[in-house]
PDB file of C-alpha atoms in Angstrom:
ATOM      1  CA  MET A   1    -130.515  77.843  25.861  1.00  0.00           C
ATOM      2  CA  ALA A   2    -130.400  78.219  22.409  1.00  0.00           C
ATOM      3  CA  ASN A   3    -133.332  80.107  21.984  1.00  0.00           C
ATOM      4  CA  GLY A   4    -133.068  83.182  24.837  1.00  0.00           C
ATOM      5  CA  GLY A   5    -133.640  81.097  27.829  1.00  0.00           C
ATOM      6  CA  LYS A   6    -137.515  80.610  26.972  1.00  0.00           C
ATOM      7  CA  LEU A   7    -139.045  77.444  27.311  1.00  0.00           C
ATOM      8  CA  LYS A   8    -141.477  76.573  24.669  1.00  0.00           C
ATOM      9  CA  THR A   9    -144.032  73.595  25.163  1.00  0.00           C
ATOM     10  CA  THR A  10    -146.782  72.872  22.996  1.00  0.00           C
ATOM     11  CA  THR A  11    -149.749  70.768  23.146  1.00  0.00           C
ATOM     12  CA  LYS A  12    -151.699  68.100  21.486  1.00  0.00           C
ATOM     13  CA  SER A  13    -154.951  67.402  22.387  1.00  0.00           C
ATOM     14  CA  ALA A  14    -155.824  63.312  22.046  1.00  0.00           C
ATOM     15  CA  PRO A  15    -157.513  61.633  20.120  1.00  0.00           C
ATOM     16  CA  GLY A  16    -160.521  61.808  20.104  1.00  0.00           C
ATOM     17  CA  PRO A  17    -163.143  59.572  18.023  1.00  0.00           C
ATOM     18  CA  ALA A  18    -163.161  62.454  14.748  1.00  0.00           C
ATOM     19  CA  ALA A  19    -159.095  62.232  15.180  1.00  0.00           C
ATOM     20  CA  SER A  20    -159.703  57.896  14.523  1.00  0.00           C
ATOM     21  CA  GLY A  21    -162.223  58.019  11.481  1.00  0.00           C
ATOM     22  CA  VAL A  22    -162.590  57.321   8.402  1.00  0.00           C
ATOM     23  CA  GLN A  23    -163.793  59.361   4.803  1.00  0.00           C
ATOM     24  CA  VAL A  24    -166.157  57.442   3.068  1.00  0.00           C
ATOM     25  CA  GLY A  25    -168.497  59.197   0.382  1.00  0.00           C
ATOM     26  CA  GLY A  26    -166.490  62.343   1.414  1.00  0.00           C
ATOM     27  CA  THR A  27    -167.902  62.266   5.389  1.00  0.00           C
ATOM     28  CA  LEU A  28    -165.389  61.278   8.035  1.00  0.00           C
ATOM     29  CA  MET A  29    -166.802  58.096   9.809  1.00  0.00           C
ATOM     30  CA  THR A  30    -166.186  58.105  13.871  1.00  0.00           C
ATOM     31  CA  VAL A  31    -166.294  55.136  16.877  1.00  0.00           C
ATOM     32  CA  ASP A  32    -168.497  57.484  18.673  1.00  0.00           C
ATOM     33  CA  LYS A  33    -171.704  56.410  15.952  1.00  0.00           C
ATOM     34  CA  ASP A  34    -173.733  53.537  15.477  1.00  0.00           C
ATOM     35  CA  ILE A  35    -173.138  51.887  12.128  1.00  0.00           C
ATOM     36  CA  VAL A  36    -176.533  53.679  10.607  1.00  0.00           C
ATOM     37  CA  SER A  37    -175.398  56.661  11.775  1.00  0.00           C
ATOM     38  CA  ASN A  38    -172.259  56.395   9.862  1.00  0.00           C
ATOM     39  CA  ALA A  39    -173.790  55.184   6.540  1.00  0.00           C
ATOM     40  CA  VAL A  40    -176.669  56.840   6.367  1.00  0.00           C
ATOM     41  CA  ASN A  41    -173.831  60.532   6.421  1.00  0.00           C
ATOM     42  CA  SER A  42    -172.003  58.749   2.627  1.00  0.00           C
ATOM     43  CA  THR A  43    -173.043  60.110  -0.059  1.00  0.00           C
ATOM     44  CA  GLU A  44    -171.962  55.989  -1.701  1.00  0.00           C
ATOM     45  CA  HIS A  45    -174.306  55.119   0.766  1.00  0.00           C
ATOM     46  CA  THR A  46    -177.597  56.381  -0.135  1.00  0.00           C
ATOM     47  CA  THR A  47    -179.006  52.900  -1.544  1.00  0.00           C
ATOM     48  CA  LEU A  48    -177.936  50.474   1.043  1.00  0.00           C
ATOM     49  CA  VAL A  49    -179.514  53.370   3.599  1.00  0.00           C
ATOM     50  CA  SER A  50    -182.836  53.025   2.071  1.00  0.00           C
ATOM     51  CA  ALA A  51    -182.963  49.193   1.085  1.00  0.00           C
ATOM     52  CA  LEU A  52    -181.942  48.992   4.777  1.00  0.00           C
ATOM     53  CA  ALA A  53    -185.349  50.813   5.881  1.00  0.00           C
ATOM     54  CA  ALA A  54    -187.685  48.800   3.322  1.00  0.00           C
ATOM     55  CA  ALA A  55    -185.709  46.037   4.395  1.00  0.00           C
ATOM     56  CA  GLY A  56    -187.036  46.939   8.265  1.00  0.00           C
ATOM     57  CA  LEU A  57    -183.534  46.523   9.395  1.00  0.00           C
ATOM     58  CA  VAL A  58    -182.790  50.215  10.577  1.00  0.00           C
ATOM     59  CA  GLU A  59    -182.814  49.050  14.051  1.00  0.00           C
ATOM     60  CA  THR A  60    -181.186  45.748  14.306  1.00  0.00           C
ATOM     61  CA  LEU A  61    -178.040  47.770  13.020  1.00  0.00           C
ATOM     62  CA  LYS A  62    -178.734  50.130  15.433  1.00  0.00           C
ATOM     63  CA  GLY A  63    -178.395  48.051  18.286  1.00  0.00           C
ATOM     64  CA  ALA A  64    -175.360  46.834  20.807  1.00  0.00           C
ATOM     65  CA  GLY A  65    -173.601  44.473  18.628  1.00  0.00           C
ATOM     66  CA  PRO A  66    -171.323  44.307  17.068  1.00  0.00           C
ATOM     67  CA  PHE A  67    -171.631  43.352  13.560  1.00  0.00           C
ATOM     68  CA  THR A  68    -168.916  44.029  10.815  1.00  0.00           C
ATOM     69  CA  VAL A  69    -171.071  45.056   8.223  1.00  0.00           C
ATOM     70  CA  PHE A  70    -169.662  44.432   4.477  1.00  0.00           C
ATOM     71  CA  ALA A  71    -170.846  47.774   2.837  1.00  0.00           C
ATOM     72  CA  PRO A  72    -171.773  47.307  -1.085  1.00  0.00           C
ATOM     73  CA  THR A  73    -171.374  51.635  -2.576  1.00  0.00           C
ATOM     74  CA  ASN A  74    -174.636  52.914  -4.490  1.00  0.00           C
ATOM     75  CA  ALA A  75    -172.331  51.822  -7.852  1.00  0.00           C
ATOM     76  CA  ALA A  76    -172.354  48.426  -6.504  1.00  0.00           C
ATOM     77  CA  PHE A  77    -175.599  47.790  -6.643  1.00  0.00           C
ATOM     78  CA  ASP A  78    -175.809  50.174  -9.579  1.00  0.00           C
ATOM     79  CA  LYS A  79    -173.798  46.618 -11.204  1.00  0.00           C
ATOM     80  CA  LEU A  80    -177.244  44.458 -10.718  1.00  0.00           C
ATOM     81  CA  PRO A  81    -179.551  43.837 -13.551  1.00  0.00           C
ATOM     82  CA  ALA A  82    -181.444  47.033 -14.113  1.00  0.00           C
ATOM     83  CA  GLY A  83    -184.821  47.290 -12.496  1.00  0.00           C
ATOM     84  CA  THR A  84    -183.834  44.477 -10.254  1.00  0.00           C
ATOM     85  CA  VAL A  85    -182.845  47.349  -6.743  1.00  0.00           C
ATOM     86  CA  ASN A  86    -186.318  49.164  -7.752  1.00  0.00           C
ATOM     87  CA  THR A  87    -187.774  45.385  -7.202  1.00  0.00           C
ATOM     88  CA  PHE A  88    -186.441  44.712  -4.392  1.00  0.00           C
ATOM     89  CA  LEU A  89    -187.783  47.952  -2.724  1.00  0.00           C
ATOM     90  CA  ILE A  90    -191.280  47.444  -2.659  1.00  0.00           C
ATOM     91  CA  PRO A  91    -193.163  46.609  -0.543  1.00  0.00           C
ATOM     92  CA  GLU A  92    -193.981  42.883  -1.432  1.00  0.00           C
ATOM     93  CA  ASN A  93    -189.939  41.870  -1.442  1.00  0.00           C
ATOM     94  CA  LYS A  94    -189.297  43.204   1.835  1.00  0.00           C
ATOM     95  CA  GLN A  95    -188.216  39.880   3.521  1.00  0.00           C
ATOM     96  CA  ARG A  96    -186.032  38.847   0.432  1.00  0.00           C
ATOM     97  CA  LEU A  97    -184.652  42.742   0.012  1.00  0.00           C
ATOM     98  CA  SER A  98    -183.894  42.005   4.282  1.00  0.00           C
ATOM     99  CA  ALA A  99    -182.370  38.113   3.242  1.00  0.00           C
ATOM    100  CA  LEU A 100    -180.358  39.990   0.999  1.00  0.00           C
ATOM    101  CA  LEU A 101    -178.596  42.254   3.886  1.00  0.00           C
ATOM    102  CA  SER A 102    -178.593  40.198   6.177  1.00  0.00           C
ATOM    103  CA  TYR A 103    -176.856  38.025   3.009  1.00  0.00           C
ATOM    104  CA  HIS A 104    -173.810  41.199   3.721  1.00  0.00           C
ATOM    105  CA  VAL A 105    -173.905  41.596   7.763  1.00  0.00           C
ATOM    106  CA  VAL A 106    -172.039  38.972  10.040  1.00  0.00           C
ATOM    107  CA  ALA A 107    -171.958  38.769  13.934  1.00  0.00           C
ATOM    108  CA  GLY A 108    -169.040  39.742  16.045  1.00  0.00           C
ATOM    109  CA  HIS A 109    -166.178  42.866  15.298  1.00  0.00           C
ATOM    110  CA  PHE A 110    -163.651  41.473  12.372  1.00  0.00           C
ATOM    111  CA  THR A 111    -161.126  43.983  10.643  1.00  0.00           C
ATOM    112  CA  ALA A 112    -159.518  43.479   8.531  1.00  0.00           C
ATOM    113  CA  ALA A 113    -156.798  42.135   9.963  1.00  0.00           C
ATOM    114  CA  ASP A 114    -158.463  39.801  11.385  1.00  0.00           C
ATOM    115  CA  LEU A 115    -159.891  38.056   8.123  1.00  0.00           C
ATOM    116  CA  GLN A 116    -158.129  35.269   7.100  1.00  0.00           C
ATOM    117  CA  ASP A 117    -157.806  33.669   3.808  1.00  0.00           C
ATOM    118  CA  GLY A 118    -160.262  30.835   3.514  1.00  0.00           C
ATOM    119  CA  GLN A 119    -161.752  31.440   6.727  1.00  0.00           C
ATOM    120  CA  THR A 120    -166.140  31.354   6.200  1.00  0.00           C
ATOM    121  CA  LEU A 121    -168.450  33.649   7.725  1.00  0.00           C
ATOM    122  CA  PRO A 122    -171.446  32.846   9.282  1.00  0.00           C
ATOM    123  CA  THR A 123    -174.251  35.569   8.006  1.00  0.00           C
ATOM    124  CA  LEU A 124    -177.236  37.228  10.187  1.00  0.00           C
ATOM    125  CA  ALA A 125    -179.549  34.982   6.570  1.00  0.00           C
ATOM    126  CA  GLY A 126    -177.456  31.526   7.137  1.00  0.00           C
ATOM    127  CA  PRO A 127    -175.570  31.713   4.005  1.00  0.00           C
ATOM    128  CA  LEU A 128    -171.779  31.823   4.803  1.00  0.00           C
ATOM    129  CA  LEU A 129    -169.248  33.587   3.436  1.00  0.00           C
ATOM    130  CA  THR A 130    -165.510  33.158   2.803  1.00  0.00           C
ATOM    131  CA  VAL A 131    -162.934  35.957   3.233  1.00  0.00           C
ATOM    132  CA  VAL A 132    -160.003  36.075   0.229  1.00  0.00           C
ATOM    133  CA  ARG A 133    -156.547  37.415   0.426  1.00  0.00           C
ATOM    134  CA  LYS A 134    -154.546  38.227  -2.855  1.00  0.00           C
ATOM    135  CA  GLY A 135    -151.817  39.666  -1.790  1.00  0.00           C
ATOM    136  CA  LYS A 136    -152.752  43.264  -0.205  1.00  0.00           C
ATOM    137  CA  THR A 137    -156.257  42.695  -1.818  1.00  0.00           C
ATOM    138  CA  LEU A 138    -159.050  41.710   0.470  1.00  0.00           C
ATOM    139  CA  LEU A 139    -162.512  39.697  -0.991  1.00  0.00           C
ATOM    140  CA  VAL A 140    -164.972  38.427   0.790  1.00  0.00           C
ATOM    141  CA  ARG A 141    -167.100  35.804  -1.560  1.00  0.00           C
ATOM    142  CA  ASP A 142    -170.309  34.804  -1.664  1.00  0.00           C
ATOM    143  CA  THR A 143    -171.486  30.948  -2.046  1.00  0.00           C
ATOM    144  CA  LYS A 144    -172.700  31.204  -5.699  1.00  0.00           C
ATOM    145  CA  GLY A 145    -168.730  31.946  -6.895  1.00  0.00           C
ATOM    146  CA  GLY A 146    -169.414  35.712  -6.953  1.00  0.00           C
ATOM    147  CA  ALA A 147    -166.657  37.678  -4.938  1.00  0.00           C
ATOM    148  CA  ALA A 148    -166.717  41.425  -3.959  1.00  0.00           C
ATOM    149  CA  ILE A 149    -164.017  44.089  -3.061  1.00  0.00           C
ATOM    150  CA  VAL A 150    -163.066  45.239  -0.009  1.00  0.00           C
ATOM    151  CA  THR A 151    -162.245  49.019  -0.901  1.00  0.00           C
ATOM    152  CA  ILE A 152    -162.457  50.561   2.308  1.00  0.00           C
ATOM    153  CA  PRO A 153    -161.503  48.484   4.949  1.00  0.00           C
ATOM    154  CA  ASP A 154    -162.176  49.364   9.198  1.00  0.00           C
ATOM    155  CA  VAL A 155    -164.615  51.924   9.254  1.00  0.00           C
ATOM    156  CA  LEU A 156    -165.123  52.284  13.128  1.00  0.00           C
ATOM    157  CA  SER A 157    -168.318  52.164  14.190  1.00  0.00           C
ATOM    158  CA  SER A 158    -169.674  52.454  18.025  1.00  0.00           C
ATOM    159  CA  ASN A 159    -171.307  49.355  17.559  1.00  0.00           C
ATOM    160  CA  GLY A 160    -168.685  47.663  15.159  1.00  0.00           C
ATOM    161  CA  VAL A 161    -166.947  47.535  12.022  1.00  0.00           C
ATOM    162  CA  THR A 162    -167.890  48.423   8.285  1.00  0.00           C
ATOM    163  CA  HIS A 163    -165.975  47.730   4.995  1.00  0.00           C
ATOM    164  CA  VAL A 164    -166.701  49.027   1.896  1.00  0.00           C
ATOM    165  CA  ILE A 165    -167.883  46.513  -0.847  1.00  0.00           C
ATOM    166  CA  ASP A 166    -167.901  47.275  -4.492  1.00  0.00           C
ATOM    167  CA  THR A 167    -170.218  44.107  -6.007  1.00  0.00           C
ATOM    168  CA  VAL A 168    -173.999  43.482  -3.821  1.00  0.00           C
ATOM    169  CA  LEU A 169    -173.018  39.519  -2.689  1.00  0.00           C
ATOM    170  CA  GLN A 170    -175.840  36.851  -3.898  1.00  0.00           C
ATOM    171  CA  PRO A 171    -177.006  34.268  -1.136  1.00  0.00           C
ATOM    172  CA  GLY A 172    -176.646  31.121  -2.748  1.00  0.00           C
ATOM    173  CA  LYS A 173    -180.736  28.900  -2.383  1.00  0.00           C
TER     174      LYS A 173
END
């Protein structure tokens, strides 16, 4: 033996939940946490988390699921006209806010690999989202023709999967 007759062994830990996580907003998202618990830890999703609480959707998205969530970043909310977010957050607009956020949630577990070009996804709010693939870019189109780019796909959670998007999707009337 080349090392003087000594057998060298190494041990490697099997990957656990943290090892299979994805970094979002500077924090490791892990599969042992639910969708909301992971979002709470993302510095890029503070507006979304506040909006989920104001809309009364936290318990729904902490539920068993599975859910697929297209999660707009703070920057996505910042693209909305001035005052829009604050208007949605007042208690009188809870139903409108709930409908807007529910439009970003699909029942079922859809990873990026599961999403096919032209596929339509019924949202919890009712109206459909349409998947668009342009080369390696994955987009989700709303009923008004707007599109959001999936900037971070496949953030796995204990009750589903989140895809980070760069635009707030708008349900049609």
